[in-house]
PDB file of C-alpha atoms in Angstrom:
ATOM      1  CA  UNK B 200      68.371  81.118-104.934  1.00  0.00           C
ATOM      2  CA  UNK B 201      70.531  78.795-102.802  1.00  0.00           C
ATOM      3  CA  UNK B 202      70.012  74.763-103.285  1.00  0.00           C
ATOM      4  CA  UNK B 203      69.401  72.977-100.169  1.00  0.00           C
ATOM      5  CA  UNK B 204      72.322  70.368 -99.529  1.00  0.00           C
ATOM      6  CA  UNK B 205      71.796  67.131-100.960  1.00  0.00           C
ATOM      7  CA  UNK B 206      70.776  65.077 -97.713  1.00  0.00           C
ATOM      8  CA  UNK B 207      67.814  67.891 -96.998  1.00  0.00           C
ATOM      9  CA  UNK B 208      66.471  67.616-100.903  1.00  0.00           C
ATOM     10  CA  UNK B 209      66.943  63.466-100.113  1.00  0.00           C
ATOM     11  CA  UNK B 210      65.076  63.427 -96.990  1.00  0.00           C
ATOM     12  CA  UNK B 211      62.174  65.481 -98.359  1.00  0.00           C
ATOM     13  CA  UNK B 212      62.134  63.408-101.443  1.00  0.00           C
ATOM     14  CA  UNK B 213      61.840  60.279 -99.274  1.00  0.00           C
ATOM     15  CA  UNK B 214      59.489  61.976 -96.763  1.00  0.00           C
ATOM     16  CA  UNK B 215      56.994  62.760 -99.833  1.00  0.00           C
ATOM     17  CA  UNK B 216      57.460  59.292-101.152  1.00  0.00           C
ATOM     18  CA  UNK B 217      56.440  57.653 -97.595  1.00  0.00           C
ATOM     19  CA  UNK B 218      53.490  59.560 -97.841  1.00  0.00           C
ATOM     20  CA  UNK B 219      52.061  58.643-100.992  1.00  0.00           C
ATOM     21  CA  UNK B 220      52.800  55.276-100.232  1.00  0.00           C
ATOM     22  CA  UNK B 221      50.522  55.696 -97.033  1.00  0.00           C
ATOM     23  CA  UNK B 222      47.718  57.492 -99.176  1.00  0.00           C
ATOM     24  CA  UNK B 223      47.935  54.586-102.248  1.00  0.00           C
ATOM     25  CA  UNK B 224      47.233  52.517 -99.008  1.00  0.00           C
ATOM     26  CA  UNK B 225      44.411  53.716 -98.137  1.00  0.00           C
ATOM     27  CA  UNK B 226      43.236  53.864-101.757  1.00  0.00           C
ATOM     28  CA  UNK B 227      43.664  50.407-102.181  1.00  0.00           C
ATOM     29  CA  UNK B 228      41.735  49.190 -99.165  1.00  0.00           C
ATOM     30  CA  UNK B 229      38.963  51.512-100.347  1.00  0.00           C
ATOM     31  CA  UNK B 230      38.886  50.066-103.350  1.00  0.00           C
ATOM     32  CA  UNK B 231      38.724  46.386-101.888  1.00  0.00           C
ATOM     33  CA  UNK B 232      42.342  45.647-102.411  1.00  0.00           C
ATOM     34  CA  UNK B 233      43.867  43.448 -98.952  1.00  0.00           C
ATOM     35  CA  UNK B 234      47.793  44.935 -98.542  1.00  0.00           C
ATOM     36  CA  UNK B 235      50.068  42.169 -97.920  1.00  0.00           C
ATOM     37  CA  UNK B 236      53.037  43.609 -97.950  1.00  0.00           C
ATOM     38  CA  UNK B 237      55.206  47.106 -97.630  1.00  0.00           C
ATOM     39  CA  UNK B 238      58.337  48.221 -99.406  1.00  0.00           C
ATOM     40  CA  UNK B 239      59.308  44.290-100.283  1.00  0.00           C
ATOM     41  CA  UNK B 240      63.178  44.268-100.862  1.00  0.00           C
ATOM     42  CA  UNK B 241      64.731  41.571-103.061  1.00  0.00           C
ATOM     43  CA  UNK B 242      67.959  41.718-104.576  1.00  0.00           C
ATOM     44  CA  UNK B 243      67.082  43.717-107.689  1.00  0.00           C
ATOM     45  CA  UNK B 244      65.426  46.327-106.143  1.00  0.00           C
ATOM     46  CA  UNK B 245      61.913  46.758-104.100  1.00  0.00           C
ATOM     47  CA  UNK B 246      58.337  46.756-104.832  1.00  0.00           C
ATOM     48  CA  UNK B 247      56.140  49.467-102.901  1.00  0.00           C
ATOM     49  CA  UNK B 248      53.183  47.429-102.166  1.00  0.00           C
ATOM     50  CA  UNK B 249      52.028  43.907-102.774  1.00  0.00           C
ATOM     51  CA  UNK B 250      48.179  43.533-102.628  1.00  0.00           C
ATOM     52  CA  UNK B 251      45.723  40.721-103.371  1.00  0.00           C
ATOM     53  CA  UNK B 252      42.667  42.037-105.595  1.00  0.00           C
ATOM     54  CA  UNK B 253      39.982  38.190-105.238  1.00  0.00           C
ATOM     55  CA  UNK B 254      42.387  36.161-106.707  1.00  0.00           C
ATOM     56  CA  UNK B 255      45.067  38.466-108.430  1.00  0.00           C
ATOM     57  CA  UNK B 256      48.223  39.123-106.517  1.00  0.00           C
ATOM     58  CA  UNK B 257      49.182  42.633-107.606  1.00  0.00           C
ATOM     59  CA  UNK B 258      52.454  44.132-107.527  1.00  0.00           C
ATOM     60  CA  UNK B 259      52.252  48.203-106.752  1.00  0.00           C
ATOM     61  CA  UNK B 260      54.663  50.621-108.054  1.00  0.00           C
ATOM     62  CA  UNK B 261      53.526  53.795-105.936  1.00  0.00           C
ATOM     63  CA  UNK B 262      54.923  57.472-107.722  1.00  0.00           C
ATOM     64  CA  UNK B 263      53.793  60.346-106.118  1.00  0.00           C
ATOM     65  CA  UNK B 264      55.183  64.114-107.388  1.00  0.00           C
ATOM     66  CA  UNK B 265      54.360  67.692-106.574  1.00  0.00           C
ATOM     67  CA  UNK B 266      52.134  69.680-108.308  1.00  0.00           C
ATOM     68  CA  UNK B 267      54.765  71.877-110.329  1.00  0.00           C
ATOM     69  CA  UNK B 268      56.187  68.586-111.157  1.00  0.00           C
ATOM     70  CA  UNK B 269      56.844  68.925-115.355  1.00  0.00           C
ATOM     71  CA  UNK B 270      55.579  65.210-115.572  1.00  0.00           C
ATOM     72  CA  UNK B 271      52.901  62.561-114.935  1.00  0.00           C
ATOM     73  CA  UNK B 272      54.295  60.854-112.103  1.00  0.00           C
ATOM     74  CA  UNK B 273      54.191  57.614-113.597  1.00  0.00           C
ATOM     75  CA  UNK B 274      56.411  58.512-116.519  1.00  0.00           C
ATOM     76  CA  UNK B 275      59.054  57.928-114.160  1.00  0.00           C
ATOM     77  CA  UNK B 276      58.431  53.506-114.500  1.00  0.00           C
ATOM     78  CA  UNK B 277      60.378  53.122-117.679  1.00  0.00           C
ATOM     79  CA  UNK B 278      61.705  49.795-118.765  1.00  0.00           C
ATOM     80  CA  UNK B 279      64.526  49.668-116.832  1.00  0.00           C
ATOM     81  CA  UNK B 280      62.286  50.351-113.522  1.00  0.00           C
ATOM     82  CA  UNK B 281      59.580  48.077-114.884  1.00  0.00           C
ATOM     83  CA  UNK B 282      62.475  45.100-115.315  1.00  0.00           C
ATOM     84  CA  UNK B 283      63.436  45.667-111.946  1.00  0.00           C
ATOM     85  CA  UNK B 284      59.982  45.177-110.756  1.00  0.00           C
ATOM     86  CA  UNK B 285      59.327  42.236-112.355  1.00  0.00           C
ATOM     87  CA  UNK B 286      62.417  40.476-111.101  1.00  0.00           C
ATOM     88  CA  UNK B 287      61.750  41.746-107.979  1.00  0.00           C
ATOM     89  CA  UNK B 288      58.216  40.270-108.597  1.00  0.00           C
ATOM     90  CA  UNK B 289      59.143  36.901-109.440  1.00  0.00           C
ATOM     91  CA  UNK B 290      61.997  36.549-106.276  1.00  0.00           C
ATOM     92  CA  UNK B 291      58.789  37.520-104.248  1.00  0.00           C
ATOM     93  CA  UNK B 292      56.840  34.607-105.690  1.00  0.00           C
ATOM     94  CA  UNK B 293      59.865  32.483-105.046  1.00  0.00           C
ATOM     95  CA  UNK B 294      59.632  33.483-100.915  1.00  0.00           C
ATOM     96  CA  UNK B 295      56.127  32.794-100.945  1.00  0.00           C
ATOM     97  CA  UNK B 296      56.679  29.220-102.576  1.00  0.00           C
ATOM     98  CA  UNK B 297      55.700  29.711-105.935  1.00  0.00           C
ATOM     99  CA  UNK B 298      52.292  29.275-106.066  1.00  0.00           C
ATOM    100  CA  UNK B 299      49.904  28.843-108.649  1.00  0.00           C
ATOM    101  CA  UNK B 300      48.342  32.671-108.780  1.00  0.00           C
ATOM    102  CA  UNK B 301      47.265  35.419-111.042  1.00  0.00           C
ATOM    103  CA  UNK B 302      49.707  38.103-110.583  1.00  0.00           C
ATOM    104  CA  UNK B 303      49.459  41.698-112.732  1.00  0.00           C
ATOM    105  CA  UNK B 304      51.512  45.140-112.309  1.00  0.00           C
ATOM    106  CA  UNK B 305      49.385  48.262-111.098  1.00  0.00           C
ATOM    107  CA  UNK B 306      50.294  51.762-110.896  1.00  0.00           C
ATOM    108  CA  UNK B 307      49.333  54.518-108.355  1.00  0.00           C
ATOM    109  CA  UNK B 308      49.840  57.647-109.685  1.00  0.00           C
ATOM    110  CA  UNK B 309      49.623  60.521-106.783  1.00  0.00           C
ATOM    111  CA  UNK B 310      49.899  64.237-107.034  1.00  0.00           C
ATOM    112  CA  UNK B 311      50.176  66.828-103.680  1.00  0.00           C
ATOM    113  CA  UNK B 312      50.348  70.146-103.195  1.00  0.00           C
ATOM    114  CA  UNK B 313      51.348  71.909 -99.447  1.00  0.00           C
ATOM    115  CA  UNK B 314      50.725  67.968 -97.993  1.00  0.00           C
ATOM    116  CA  UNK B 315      47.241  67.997 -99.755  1.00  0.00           C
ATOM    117  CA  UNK B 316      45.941  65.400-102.365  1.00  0.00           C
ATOM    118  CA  UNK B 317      45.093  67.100-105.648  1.00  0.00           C
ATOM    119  CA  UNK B 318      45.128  63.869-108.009  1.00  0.00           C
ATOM    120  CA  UNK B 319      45.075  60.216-107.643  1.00  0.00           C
ATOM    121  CA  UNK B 320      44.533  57.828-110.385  1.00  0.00           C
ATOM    122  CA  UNK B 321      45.049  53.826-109.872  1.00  0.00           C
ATOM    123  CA  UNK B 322      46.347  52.318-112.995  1.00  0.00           C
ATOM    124  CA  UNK B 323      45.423  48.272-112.793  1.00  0.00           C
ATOM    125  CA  UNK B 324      47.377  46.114-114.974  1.00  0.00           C
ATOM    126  CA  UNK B 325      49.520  49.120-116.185  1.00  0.00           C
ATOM    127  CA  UNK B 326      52.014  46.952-117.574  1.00  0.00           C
ATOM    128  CA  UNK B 327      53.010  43.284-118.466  1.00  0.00           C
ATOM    129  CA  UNK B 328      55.797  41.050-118.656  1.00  0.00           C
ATOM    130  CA  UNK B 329      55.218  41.293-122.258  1.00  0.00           C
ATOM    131  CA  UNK B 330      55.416  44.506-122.818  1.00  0.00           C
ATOM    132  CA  UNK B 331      58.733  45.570-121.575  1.00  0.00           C
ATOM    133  CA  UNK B 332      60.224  46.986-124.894  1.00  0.00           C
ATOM    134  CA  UNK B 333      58.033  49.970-125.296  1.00  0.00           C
ATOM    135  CA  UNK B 334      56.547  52.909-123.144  1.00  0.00           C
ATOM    136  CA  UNK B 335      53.415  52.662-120.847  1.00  0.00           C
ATOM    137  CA  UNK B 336      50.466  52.897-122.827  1.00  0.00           C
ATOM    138  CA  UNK B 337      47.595  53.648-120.470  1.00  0.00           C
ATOM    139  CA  UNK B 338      43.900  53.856-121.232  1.00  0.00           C
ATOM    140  CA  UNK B 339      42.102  56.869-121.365  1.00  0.00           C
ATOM    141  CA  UNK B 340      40.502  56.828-118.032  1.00  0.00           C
ATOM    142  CA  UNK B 341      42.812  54.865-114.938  1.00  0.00           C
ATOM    143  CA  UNK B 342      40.425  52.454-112.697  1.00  0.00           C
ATOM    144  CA  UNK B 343      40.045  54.926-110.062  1.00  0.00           C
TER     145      UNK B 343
END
């Protein structure tokens, strides 16, 4: 078996990453969630989706994986990704003017297979400020 060259395995990594993005979408809105924002760039790196849940701003990391993939998608937030996140979070909440708001850290973990959703699972509040040190402990069932 021959690899493909790097830029092909790139662009289909980034293709399948643009599409989960566009299916945790659409399971946000179904679950009542209004998207503000899209692939938010600060300085430290970028946040997939910023939503408003009532009065919780929520910041959405969006990891989406084949179905052969050896591991839950969301393994892939570690501290170092989850740091990133929250200082992209807070530069965010600096553009917007700093208000006074809620804010929380979801997860939307997405699994395909041929183009096709198998799994989705929407982690709310799947990690803190507070708990950057260790691994992601998630409950036993996600929120949707």
């Amino acid at each position: 078996m021959v690899d493909a060259p790097f830029a092909v395995r790139r662009s289909a990594h980034l293709r399948l990453g643009r599409r989960g993005e566009r299916l945790a979408q659409r399971l946000l809105r179904e679950l009542g969630l209004d998207l503000l924002v899209r692939n938010y760039r600060g300085p430290n790196g970028e946040i997939d989706l910023v939503a408003r849940d009532g009065e919780v701003l929520c910041f959405v990391e969006v990891k989406t994986r084949r179905r052969h993939a050896h591991s839950r998608p969301a393994d892939a937030v570690g501290r170092a990704k989850r740091r990133r996140i929250v200082r992209t979070a807070h530069r965010y909440l600096r553009d917007i003017g700093s208000p006074q708001i809620r804010y929380r850290f979801d997860i939307v973990e997405l699994v395909l297979h041929e183009g096709r959703l198998l799994d989705a699972r929407y982690w709310r509040q799947a990690f803190s400020e507070e708990d950057m040190r260790g691994s992601l402990r998630f409950p036993s069932t996600p929120d949707a």
